Coordinates of C-alpha atoms in Angstrom, one line a residue:
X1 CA 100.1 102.5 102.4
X2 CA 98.4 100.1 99.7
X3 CA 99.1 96.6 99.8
X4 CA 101.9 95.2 97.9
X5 CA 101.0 93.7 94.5
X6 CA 103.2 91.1 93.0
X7 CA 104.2 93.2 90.4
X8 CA 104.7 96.5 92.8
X9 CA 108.3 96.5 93.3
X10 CA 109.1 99.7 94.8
X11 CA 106.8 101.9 96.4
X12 CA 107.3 106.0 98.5
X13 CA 106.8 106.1 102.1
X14 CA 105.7 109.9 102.0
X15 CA 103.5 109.7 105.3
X16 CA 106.4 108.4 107.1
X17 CA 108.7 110.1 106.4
X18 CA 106.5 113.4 107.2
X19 CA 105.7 111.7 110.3
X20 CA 109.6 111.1 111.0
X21 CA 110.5 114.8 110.3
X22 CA 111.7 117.0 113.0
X23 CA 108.5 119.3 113.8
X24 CA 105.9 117.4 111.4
X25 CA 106.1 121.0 109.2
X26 CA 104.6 120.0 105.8
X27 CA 108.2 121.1 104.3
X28 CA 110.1 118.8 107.1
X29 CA 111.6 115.6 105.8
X30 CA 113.5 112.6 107.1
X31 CA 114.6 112.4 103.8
X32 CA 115.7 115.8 103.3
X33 CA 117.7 115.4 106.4
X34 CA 119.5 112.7 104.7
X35 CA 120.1 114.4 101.2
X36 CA 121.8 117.8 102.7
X37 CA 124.2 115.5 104.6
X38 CA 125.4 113.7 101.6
X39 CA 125.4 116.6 99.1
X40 CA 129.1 116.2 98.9
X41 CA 127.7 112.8 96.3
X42 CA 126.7 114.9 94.0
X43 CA 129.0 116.0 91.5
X44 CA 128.4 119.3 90.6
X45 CA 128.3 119.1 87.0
X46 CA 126.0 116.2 87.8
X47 CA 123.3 118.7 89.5
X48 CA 121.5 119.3 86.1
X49 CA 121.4 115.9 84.7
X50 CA 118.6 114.3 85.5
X51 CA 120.3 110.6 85.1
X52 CA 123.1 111.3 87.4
X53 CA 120.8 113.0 89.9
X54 CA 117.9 110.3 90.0
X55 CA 121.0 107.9 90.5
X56 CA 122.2 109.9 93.5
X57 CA 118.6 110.8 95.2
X58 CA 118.3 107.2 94.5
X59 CA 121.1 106.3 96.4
X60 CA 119.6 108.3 99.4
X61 CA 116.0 107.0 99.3
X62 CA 117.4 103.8 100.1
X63 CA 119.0 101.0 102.0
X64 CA 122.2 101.3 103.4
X65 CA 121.7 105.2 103.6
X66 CA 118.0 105.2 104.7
X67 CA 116.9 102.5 106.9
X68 CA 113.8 101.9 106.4
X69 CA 113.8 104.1 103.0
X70 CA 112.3 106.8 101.9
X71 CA 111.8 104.0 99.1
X72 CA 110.3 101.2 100.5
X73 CA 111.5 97.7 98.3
X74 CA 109.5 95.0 98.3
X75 CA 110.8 92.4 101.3
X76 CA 110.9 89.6 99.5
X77 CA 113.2 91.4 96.7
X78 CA 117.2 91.9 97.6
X79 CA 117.2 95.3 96.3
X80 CA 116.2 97.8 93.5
X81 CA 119.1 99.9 92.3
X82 CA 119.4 103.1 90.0
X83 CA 123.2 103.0 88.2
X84 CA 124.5 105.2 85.4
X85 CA 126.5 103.0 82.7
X86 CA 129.7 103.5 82.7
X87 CA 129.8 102.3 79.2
X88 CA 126.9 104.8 77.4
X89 CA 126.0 107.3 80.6
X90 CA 122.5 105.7 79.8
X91 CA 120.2 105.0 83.0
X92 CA 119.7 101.4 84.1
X93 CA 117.7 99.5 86.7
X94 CA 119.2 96.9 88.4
X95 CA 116.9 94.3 90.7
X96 CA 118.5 91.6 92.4
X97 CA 116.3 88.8 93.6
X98 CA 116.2 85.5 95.6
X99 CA 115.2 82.6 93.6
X100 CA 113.8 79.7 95.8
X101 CA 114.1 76.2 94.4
X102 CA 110.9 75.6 93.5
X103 CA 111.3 78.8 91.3
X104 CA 113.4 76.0 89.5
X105 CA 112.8 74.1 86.5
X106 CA 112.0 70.1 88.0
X107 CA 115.3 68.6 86.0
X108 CA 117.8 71.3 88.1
X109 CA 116.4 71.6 91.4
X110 CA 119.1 70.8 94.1
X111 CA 118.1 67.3 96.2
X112 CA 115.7 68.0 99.2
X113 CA 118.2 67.7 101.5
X114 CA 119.9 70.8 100.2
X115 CA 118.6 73.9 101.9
X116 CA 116.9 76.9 100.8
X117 CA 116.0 81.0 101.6
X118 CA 113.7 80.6 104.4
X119 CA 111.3 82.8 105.2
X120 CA 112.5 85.3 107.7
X121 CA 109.8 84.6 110.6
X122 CA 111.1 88.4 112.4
X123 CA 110.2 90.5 109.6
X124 CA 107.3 92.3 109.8
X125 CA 105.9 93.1 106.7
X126 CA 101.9 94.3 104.9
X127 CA 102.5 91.7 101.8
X128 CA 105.2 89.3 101.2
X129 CA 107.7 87.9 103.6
X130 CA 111.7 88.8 103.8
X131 CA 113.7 86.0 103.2
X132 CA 117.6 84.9 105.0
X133 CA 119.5 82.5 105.1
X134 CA 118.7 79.2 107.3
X135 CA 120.0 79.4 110.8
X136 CA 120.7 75.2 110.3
X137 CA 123.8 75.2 109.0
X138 CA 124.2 71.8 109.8
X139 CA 122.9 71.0 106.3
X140 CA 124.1 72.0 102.6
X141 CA 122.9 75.2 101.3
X142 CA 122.3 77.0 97.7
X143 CA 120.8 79.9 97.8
X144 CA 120.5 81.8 94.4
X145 CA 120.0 85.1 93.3
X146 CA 118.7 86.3 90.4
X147 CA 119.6 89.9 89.0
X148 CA 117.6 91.6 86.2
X149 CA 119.3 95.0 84.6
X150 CA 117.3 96.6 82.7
X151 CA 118.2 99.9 80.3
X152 CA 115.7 103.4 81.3
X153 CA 115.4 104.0 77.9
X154 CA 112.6 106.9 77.3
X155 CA 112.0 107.2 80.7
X156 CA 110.6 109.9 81.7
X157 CA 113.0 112.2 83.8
X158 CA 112.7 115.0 86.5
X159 CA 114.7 117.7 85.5
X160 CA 116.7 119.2 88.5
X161 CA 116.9 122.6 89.2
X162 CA 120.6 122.4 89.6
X163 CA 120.7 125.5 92.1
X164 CA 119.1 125.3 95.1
X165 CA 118.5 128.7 97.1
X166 CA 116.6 126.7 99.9
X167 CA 116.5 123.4 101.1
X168 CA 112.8 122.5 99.8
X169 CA 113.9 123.5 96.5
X170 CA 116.8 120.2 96.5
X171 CA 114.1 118.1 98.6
X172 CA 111.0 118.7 96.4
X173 CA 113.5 117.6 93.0
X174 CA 114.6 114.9 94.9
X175 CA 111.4 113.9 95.7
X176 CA 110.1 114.1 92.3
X177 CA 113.3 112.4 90.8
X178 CA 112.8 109.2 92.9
X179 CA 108.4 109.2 92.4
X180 CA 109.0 109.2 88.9
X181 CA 111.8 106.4 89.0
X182 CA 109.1 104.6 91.3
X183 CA 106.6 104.7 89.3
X184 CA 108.4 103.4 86.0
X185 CA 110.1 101.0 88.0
X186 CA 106.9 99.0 88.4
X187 CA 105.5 99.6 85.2
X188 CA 108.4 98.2 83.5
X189 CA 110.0 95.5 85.7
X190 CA 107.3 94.7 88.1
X191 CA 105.8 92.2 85.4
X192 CA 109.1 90.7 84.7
X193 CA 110.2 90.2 88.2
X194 CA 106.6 88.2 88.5
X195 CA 107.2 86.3 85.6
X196 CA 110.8 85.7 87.0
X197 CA 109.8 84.3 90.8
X198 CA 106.5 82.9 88.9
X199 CA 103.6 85.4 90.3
X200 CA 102.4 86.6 87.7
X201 CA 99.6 89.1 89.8
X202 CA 97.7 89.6 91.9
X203 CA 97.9 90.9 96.0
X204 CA 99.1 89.5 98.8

């Protein structure tokens, strides 16, 4: 895998999740293994649309149902969701973020004393470091979050098969559903997460 960039939010772990399958067969997939065990997610009038089914392969590809993802987020981001509006049916992005104080504007920063997301010193990690809680509670604590939605509007969509004869049929849209998410992810957001946390490019 490439380094993470500070405005690569999201990235596929393809190589692992080979490597993770049951026989290491080009067609065998960790994550395949995961979608045919939660098929019963997917609505079946949702099979052909492709915003209901990104949303669910979506769902799959990442934390809490894969752990580590077939979707690799970026440690030092909360989490990078796919949701369909409940409002409109339209596609949305949803990125929820720590903000550390000195993210802050000078006039609103809590006092020094006041703790902050520290770094968490057992993650391991190829770019930027996971952040928890403090393990001192002895001591006040704000820690903020930040979350960006943003609408998918003209996205670029895989359209699912709907029917799936085999199982690399239903892998290989899946696959394709969440590479395309991936990629639009961090060519939309990735800049305004970076202006957000103030990194504004660059690698770590």
């Amino acid at each position: 895998m490439t380094d993470w960039s500070t405005t690569t939010l999201v990235r596929v772990a393809d190589d692992y999740d080979r490597a993770m399958g049951d026989s290491g067969a080009p067609l065998d997939s960790r994550f395949g293994r995961y979608l045919t065990q939660n098929l019963d997610g997917l609505w079946k009038e949702d099979r052909k649309d492709p915003i209901a089914f990104a949303v669910w392969a979506w769902s799959i590809a990442t934390p809490p149902i894969m752990s580590p993802g077939y979707v690799r987020v970026r440690p030092d981001l909360g989490a990078v969701r796919l949701v369909q509006s409940q409002y409109d049916g339209r596609l949305v992005v949803v990125i929820e973020t720590p903000v550390q104080h000195g993210q802050l504007a000078q006039g609103v920063r809590p006092p020094y004393s006041v703790r902050d997301w520290e770094t968490d010193r057992y993650s391991h990690s190829d770019g930027p470091q996971a952040l928890q809680a403090p393990e001192d509670e002895s001591r006040p604590t704000l820690m903020l979050t930040a979350t960006l939605r943003l609408p998918a509007d003209g996205w670029t969509l895989h359209q699912p098969a709907g029917a799936w004869p085999v199982e690399e049929l239903l892998i290989d849209d899946a696959k394709q559903a969440v590479a395309l998410a991936v990629q639009q992810i961090n060519t939309v957001a990735g800049h305004q997460v970076a202006k957000l946390i103030g990194d504004e490019g660059g690698h770590w």
